[in-house]
CSV table of C-alpha atoms and ligand atoms in Angstrom, one decimal:
chain,number,residue,atom,x,y,z
A,1,MET,CA,135.7,95.8,-41.7
A,2,LYS,CA,138.1,94.7,-39.0
A,3,ASN,CA,141.5,94.0,-40.4
A,4,SER,CA,140.3,94.7,-44.0
A,5,HIS,CA,142.5,96.4,-46.6
A,6,PHE,CA,140.9,99.5,-48.1
A,7,ILE,CA,142.1,99.6,-51.7
A,8,SER,CA,139.1,100.0,-53.9
A,9,ILE,CA,135.5,101.3,-53.3
A,10,LYS,CA,134.4,98.4,-55.5
A,11,ASN,CA,135.3,95.9,-52.8
A,12,PHE,CA,132.8,97.4,-50.4
A,13,SER,CA,129.0,97.1,-50.3
A,14,LYS,CA,126.6,100.0,-50.0
A,15,LYS,CA,125.8,98.8,-46.5
A,16,GLN,CA,129.5,98.9,-45.5
A,17,ILE,CA,130.0,102.3,-47.0
A,18,GLU,CA,126.9,103.7,-45.3
A,19,TYR,CA,128.2,102.3,-42.0
A,20,ILE,CA,131.5,104.1,-42.4
A,21,LEU,CA,129.7,107.3,-43.2
A,22,LYS,CA,127.5,106.9,-40.1
A,23,THR,CA,130.5,106.2,-38.0
A,24,ALA,CA,132.2,109.3,-39.5
A,25,GLU,CA,129.3,111.5,-38.3
A,26,LYS,CA,129.8,110.2,-34.8
A,27,MET,CA,133.5,111.3,-34.9
A,28,GLU,CA,132.4,114.9,-34.6
A,29,ASP,CA,131.6,114.3,-30.9
A,30,ILE,CA,134.9,112.4,-30.4
A,31,ILE,CA,136.8,115.4,-31.7
A,32,HIS,CA,135.2,117.6,-29.1
A,33,SER,CA,135.3,115.2,-26.2
A,34,GLY,CA,138.7,113.7,-27.0
A,35,THR,CA,139.6,110.0,-26.9
A,36,ASP,CA,142.5,107.6,-26.5
A,37,ILE,CA,140.9,104.5,-28.2
A,38,ALA,CA,143.9,104.2,-30.4
A,39,LYS,CA,146.4,104.5,-27.5
A,40,ASN,CA,149.4,102.2,-28.3
A,41,LYS,CA,148.4,102.0,-32.0
A,42,ILE,CA,150.7,103.3,-34.7
A,43,LEU,CA,149.8,104.3,-38.2
A,44,GLY,CA,152.5,104.0,-40.9
A,45,SER,CA,152.1,106.8,-43.4
A,46,LEU,CA,154.0,106.1,-46.7
A,47,PHE,CA,153.6,108.9,-49.2
A,48,TYR,CA,155.5,108.3,-52.5
A,49,GLU,CA,153.6,111.2,-54.1
A,50,PRO,CA,152.9,114.8,-52.8
A,51,SER,CA,149.9,115.4,-50.7
A,52,THR,CA,148.5,118.0,-48.3
A,53,ARG,CA,145.0,117.0,-47.3
A,54,THR,CA,145.2,113.2,-47.4
A,55,GLN,CA,148.5,112.9,-45.7
A,56,MET,CA,147.7,115.5,-43.0
A,57,SER,CA,144.1,114.3,-42.4
A,58,PHE,CA,145.2,110.7,-41.9
A,59,SER,CA,147.8,111.9,-39.4
A,60,SER,CA,145.4,114.2,-37.7
A,61,ALA,CA,142.8,111.4,-37.6
A,62,MET,CA,145.2,109.0,-35.9
A,63,TYR,CA,146.4,111.7,-33.3
A,64,ARG,CA,142.7,112.6,-32.6
A,65,LEU,CA,142.0,108.9,-31.8
A,66,GLY,CA,144.9,108.9,-29.4
A,67,GLY,CA,147.4,107.0,-31.6
A,68,ASN,CA,150.7,107.7,-33.1
A,69,VAL,CA,152.1,108.2,-36.6
A,70,ILE,CA,155.4,107.2,-38.3
A,71,GLY,CA,156.5,107.4,-41.9
A,72,PHE,CA,157.6,109.7,-44.7
A,73,SER,CA,156.0,112.3,-46.9
A,74,ASP,CA,159.0,112.5,-49.2
A,75,PRO,CA,160.2,109.2,-50.6
A,76,LYS,CA,163.6,110.7,-51.2
A,77,THR,CA,164.3,110.4,-47.5
A,78,SER,CA,163.4,106.7,-47.5
A,79,SER,CA,165.5,103.7,-48.6
A,80,LYS,CA,163.7,103.8,-52.0
A,81,THR,CA,166.5,106.2,-52.9
A,82,LYS,CA,169.0,103.3,-52.3
A,83,GLY,CA,166.9,101.1,-54.6
A,84,GLU,CA,164.7,99.2,-52.2
A,85,ASN,CA,161.5,97.8,-53.7
A,86,LEU,CA,158.0,98.3,-52.3
A,87,THR,CA,157.5,94.7,-51.3
A,88,ASP,CA,160.6,94.8,-49.1
A,89,THR,CA,159.7,98.1,-47.6
A,90,ILE,CA,156.2,96.9,-46.7
A,91,ARG,CA,157.5,93.7,-45.2
A,92,CYS,CA,159.8,95.7,-42.9
A,93,VAL,CA,157.5,98.7,-42.1
A,94,SER,CA,154.6,96.4,-41.1
A,95,ASN,CA,156.7,95.4,-38.0
A,96,TYR,CA,156.6,99.0,-36.8
A,97,CYS,CA,152.9,99.8,-37.1
A,98,ASP,CA,149.4,98.4,-36.9
A,99,ILE,CA,148.0,99.9,-40.1
A,100,ILE,CA,149.6,101.4,-43.2
A,101,VAL,CA,148.4,104.3,-45.4
A,102,ILE,CA,150.1,104.4,-48.8
A,103,ARG,CA,150.0,106.8,-51.7
A,104,HIS,CA,151.9,105.8,-54.8
A,105,PRO,CA,152.2,106.9,-58.4
A,106,LEU,CA,152.2,103.4,-59.9
A,107,GLU,CA,149.0,101.5,-60.6
A,108,GLY,CA,148.8,98.3,-58.6
A,109,ALA,CA,151.2,99.5,-55.9
A,110,ASP,CA,148.5,99.5,-53.3
A,111,MET,CA,147.5,95.9,-54.2
A,112,LEU,CA,151.1,94.8,-54.1
A,113,ALA,CA,151.5,96.4,-50.7
A,114,ALA,CA,148.3,94.6,-49.4
A,115,GLU,CA,149.6,91.2,-50.8
A,116,ASN,CA,152.8,91.6,-48.8
A,117,SER,CA,151.5,93.2,-45.6
A,118,PRO,CA,150.4,91.4,-42.4
A,119,VAL,CA,148.7,94.7,-41.3
A,120,PRO,CA,145.8,96.4,-43.1
A,121,ILE,CA,146.7,98.7,-46.0
A,122,ILE,CA,144.6,101.8,-46.8
A,123,SER,CA,145.1,103.4,-50.2
A,124,ALA,CA,145.6,107.1,-50.1
A,125,GLY,CA,145.4,107.3,-53.9
A,126,CYS,CA,147.2,105.1,-56.4
A,127,GLY,CA,148.2,106.1,-60.0
A,128,THR,CA,145.3,107.1,-62.1
A,129,LYS,CA,143.1,104.3,-60.8
A,130,GLU,CA,141.4,105.2,-57.5
A,131,HIS,CA,141.4,107.4,-54.4
A,132,PRO,CA,138.9,105.4,-52.3
A,133,THR,CA,138.9,107.5,-49.1
A,134,GLN,CA,138.4,110.6,-51.1
A,135,ALA,CA,135.1,109.0,-52.4
A,136,LEU,CA,134.0,108.4,-48.8
A,137,LEU,CA,134.5,112.1,-47.9
A,138,ASP,CA,132.8,113.1,-51.2
A,139,LEU,CA,129.8,111.0,-50.3
A,140,LEU,CA,129.7,112.4,-46.8
A,141,THR,CA,129.8,116.0,-48.2
A,142,ILE,CA,126.8,115.2,-50.5
A,143,LYS,CA,124.9,113.6,-47.7
A,144,LYS,CA,125.5,116.5,-45.4
A,145,GLU,CA,124.1,118.9,-48.0
A,146,TYR,CA,121.2,116.8,-49.4
A,147,LYS,CA,120.6,114.1,-46.7
A,148,ASP,CA,119.9,111.6,-49.6
A,149,ILE,CA,122.2,110.9,-52.5
A,150,ASN,CA,119.4,109.0,-54.3
A,151,GLY,CA,117.6,111.1,-56.9
A,152,LEU,CA,120.4,113.7,-57.4
A,153,ASN,CA,121.6,114.8,-60.8
A,154,ILE,CA,125.4,114.8,-60.5
A,155,GLY,CA,128.0,116.2,-62.9
A,156,ILE,CA,131.7,115.3,-62.8
A,157,LEU,CA,133.8,117.7,-64.7
A,158,GLY,CA,137.5,117.8,-65.7
A,159,ASP,CA,140.3,115.4,-66.3
A,160,LEU,CA,138.3,112.2,-66.1
A,161,LYS,CA,141.1,110.3,-67.9
A,162,TYR,CA,144.0,110.8,-65.5
A,163,GLY,CA,142.0,111.8,-62.4
A,164,ARG,CA,141.6,109.1,-59.7
A,165,THR,CA,139.1,110.8,-57.4
A,166,VAL,CA,136.5,110.9,-60.2
A,167,LYS,CA,136.8,107.1,-60.7
A,168,SER,CA,136.4,106.2,-57.0
A,169,LEU,CA,133.5,108.7,-56.8
A,170,THR,CA,131.8,107.1,-59.9
A,171,TYR,CA,132.1,103.6,-58.4
A,172,ALA,CA,130.7,104.9,-55.1
A,173,LEU,CA,127.8,106.8,-56.8
A,174,SER,CA,127.0,103.7,-58.8
A,175,LEU,CA,125.6,102.2,-55.6
A,176,TYR,CA,122.9,104.9,-55.5
A,177,ASP,CA,120.1,105.8,-57.7
A,178,CYS,CA,121.4,109.1,-59.1
A,179,ASP,CA,122.0,110.5,-62.6
A,180,LEU,CA,125.6,110.7,-63.7
A,181,ASN,CA,126.9,113.2,-66.2
A,182,PHE,CA,130.6,113.2,-67.3
A,183,ILE,CA,131.8,116.5,-68.6
A,184,SER,CA,135.3,116.8,-70.1
A,185,PRO,CA,137.4,117.8,-73.1
A,186,PRO,CA,137.2,114.9,-75.7
A,187,SER,CA,140.7,113.8,-75.0
A,188,LEU,CA,140.1,113.6,-71.2
A,189,LYS,CA,136.9,111.5,-71.3
A,190,MET,CA,136.2,108.9,-68.6
A,191,ASN,CA,138.1,105.8,-69.3
A,192,LYS,CA,136.7,102.6,-70.7
A,193,GLU,CA,137.3,100.5,-67.6
A,194,VAL,CA,134.9,102.7,-65.6
A,195,LEU,CA,132.3,103.0,-68.4
A,196,ASN,CA,132.4,99.3,-68.9
A,197,TYR,CA,131.8,98.8,-65.1
A,198,LEU,CA,128.7,101.1,-65.3
A,199,ASN,CA,127.5,99.4,-68.5
A,200,GLU,CA,127.8,95.9,-66.9
A,201,LYS,CA,125.7,97.2,-64.0
A,202,ASN,CA,123.2,98.8,-66.3
A,203,ILE,CA,123.8,102.2,-64.9
A,204,GLN,CA,122.9,105.1,-67.3
A,205,TYR,CA,125.3,108.0,-67.8
A,206,LYS,CA,125.6,110.9,-70.2
A,207,GLU,CA,128.7,112.5,-71.6
A,208,PHE,CA,129.2,116.2,-72.4
A,209,LYS,CA,132.0,118.4,-73.8
A,210,ASP,CA,130.6,121.7,-72.4
A,211,VAL,CA,129.5,122.2,-68.8
A,212,MET,CA,127.0,124.9,-70.0
A,213,ASP,CA,125.0,122.1,-71.7
A,214,VAL,CA,124.1,120.6,-68.3
A,215,ILE,CA,125.0,122.8,-65.4
A,216,ASN,CA,121.5,124.3,-64.8
A,217,ASP,CA,120.0,120.9,-64.4
A,218,LEU,CA,122.6,119.7,-61.8
A,219,ASP,CA,122.3,119.3,-58.1
A,220,VAL,CA,126.1,118.7,-57.7
A,221,LEU,CA,129.0,119.6,-59.8
A,222,TYR,CA,132.3,117.9,-58.9
A,223,VAL,CA,135.1,119.8,-60.5
A,224,THR,CA,138.7,118.5,-60.9
A,225,ARG,CA,141.9,120.0,-62.2
A,226,ILE,CA,143.8,118.7,-65.2
A,227,GLN,CA,146.4,116.3,-63.8
A,228,LYS,CA,149.5,117.9,-65.4
A,229,GLU,CA,151.9,115.5,-63.7
A,230,ARG,CA,150.4,112.5,-65.4
A,231,PHE,CA,150.6,113.7,-69.0
A,232,PRO,CA,153.3,111.8,-71.0
A,233,ASP,CA,153.7,114.9,-73.3
A,234,PRO,CA,153.7,118.4,-71.6
A,235,THR,CA,152.6,120.0,-74.9
A,236,GLU,CA,149.3,118.0,-74.7
A,237,TYR,CA,148.8,119.5,-71.2
A,238,LEU,CA,149.4,123.0,-72.5
A,239,LYS,CA,146.8,122.5,-75.3
A,240,LEU,CA,144.2,121.7,-72.6
A,241,LYS,CA,145.2,124.1,-69.9
A,242,GLY,CA,142.4,126.5,-69.2
A,243,SER,CA,139.9,124.6,-71.4
A,244,TYR,CA,137.1,124.8,-68.7
A,245,LYS,CA,136.5,127.2,-65.9
A,246,ILE,CA,133.7,127.7,-63.4
A,247,ASP,CA,133.1,131.4,-62.6
A,248,LEU,CA,130.1,133.6,-61.6
A,249,SER,CA,128.8,133.7,-65.1
A,250,THR,CA,128.9,129.9,-65.4
A,251,ILE,CA,126.7,129.5,-62.3
A,252,LYS,CA,124.3,132.4,-62.9
A,253,ASN,CA,121.2,130.2,-63.6
A,254,VAL,CA,121.9,127.1,-61.5
A,255,LYS,CA,119.4,125.6,-59.0
A,256,GLU,CA,119.1,127.3,-55.6
A,257,SER,CA,120.4,124.2,-53.9
A,258,PHE,CA,123.2,123.5,-56.4
A,259,ILE,CA,126.6,122.7,-54.9
A,260,ILE,CA,130.1,122.7,-56.3
A,261,MET,CA,132.7,120.3,-54.9
A,262,HIS,CA,136.4,119.8,-55.7
A,263,PRO,CA,138.9,117.3,-54.2
A,264,LEU,CA,141.5,120.1,-54.3
A,265,PRO,CA,144.1,121.3,-55.0
A,266,ARG,CA,142.4,123.8,-57.2
A,267,LEU,CA,144.4,125.5,-60.0
A,268,ASP,CA,142.4,127.7,-62.4
A,269,GLU,CA,139.3,125.6,-63.0
A,270,ILE,CA,137.2,127.4,-60.3
A,271,ALA,CA,137.5,131.2,-60.1
A,272,TYR,CA,138.2,132.6,-56.7
A,273,GLU,CA,135.0,134.7,-57.0
A,274,VAL,CA,133.0,131.5,-56.6
A,275,ASP,CA,134.5,130.7,-53.2
A,276,ASN,CA,132.2,133.1,-51.3
A,277,THR,CA,128.9,131.9,-53.0
A,278,LYS,CA,126.6,129.6,-51.1
A,279,HIS,CA,127.3,126.9,-53.8
A,280,ALA,CA,130.9,126.4,-52.9
A,281,LYS,CA,131.5,123.4,-50.6
A,282,TYR,CA,135.1,122.5,-51.5
A,283,PHE,CA,136.5,123.9,-48.3
A,284,LYS,CA,134.1,121.8,-46.3
A,285,GLN,CA,135.3,118.6,-47.9
A,286,PRO,CA,138.7,118.5,-46.1
A,287,TYR,CA,136.9,118.5,-42.7
A,288,TYR,CA,134.7,115.5,-43.7
A,289,GLY,CA,138.0,113.9,-44.8
A,290,LEU,CA,139.2,114.0,-41.2
A,291,LEU,CA,135.9,112.4,-40.0
A,292,VAL,CA,135.8,109.5,-42.5
A,293,ARG,CA,139.5,108.8,-41.9
A,294,MET,CA,139.0,108.6,-38.2
A,295,ALA,CA,136.0,106.3,-38.8
A,296,LEU,CA,138.0,104.1,-41.2
A,297,ILE,CA,141.0,103.7,-38.9
A,298,SER,CA,138.7,102.9,-35.9
A,299,LEU,CA,136.7,100.3,-37.8
A,300,ILE,CA,139.7,98.6,-39.5
A,301,LEU,CA,141.6,98.4,-36.2
A,302,GLY,CA,138.5,97.2,-34.4
A,303,LEU,CA,138.6,100.1,-31.9
A,304,ILE,CA,134.8,100.5,-32.3
A,305,GLU,CA,132.1,98.1,-33.4
B,401,CP,N1,142.3,115.6,-52.4
B,401,CP,C1,143.6,115.2,-52.2
B,401,CP,O1,143.9,114.0,-52.4
B,401,CP,O2,144.4,116.2,-51.9
B,401,CP,P1,146.0,116.0,-51.6
B,401,CP,O3,146.6,115.5,-52.9
B,401,CP,O4,146.5,117.3,-51.1
B,401,CP,O5,146.1,114.9,-50.6
């Protein structure tokens, strides 16, 4: 992993991903004992799109490792406002840091950054394509709850067209022997690129319009919001708003061990009344995000074996 870019889950083997997750679990001890393994290392944090969890957990991860963070979370304060292109920004910023984390609304921006950077680039989510470190924390959450991802029946609900977490998660789950169920309004179905990827690998999946047709058979339901900001036509968003919702009645007959996950932010797709049930795991995920990001930074910078 040392010096690798981390742009797509598809570029990494199951063995590598499992190794990152195992390293992430060891980070719990490091949080408690403290460390300075990243002393004198600087993380550049370039967020061209809003973020709460990803941006803050990467910063927290670097500080917890004893390193430092520079960057911006509002691109309006950067020289992009003066018209600077991404390539030039990366060429310059890479002089100031040892690793760069970038979130960008445009597909391919993460790849472009990697092509022009002498230091490793980690994607913190790019356009509608992928959010690879979210997939790592999602896998870790499932592992923490079930020990083994193999054999699970997993539902992925919501905006599968514009959502990027669901794509990285699907690529990651395709490495395991689990059942995949995509549940969405017809106009927000999982895109062809991802389905073709599964078909090429002979991985079976099912598609549903209504979560009630499958929820009682699931071990995991991964819920996502409708990505309002990515709709070219706001009236299309308004037509779909509120078209699915998980509440206490939805989960009345689920399996005992059933869990609900969500990358957050949550809008109205999970009722607040679900938060206090034993099934809700979406407020545990951000903690696992800290662990996987600490692990990833440590492995890429070669701070640990
Ligand atoms: N899950 C996630 O990417 O959240 P943020 O947009 O707040 O980073």
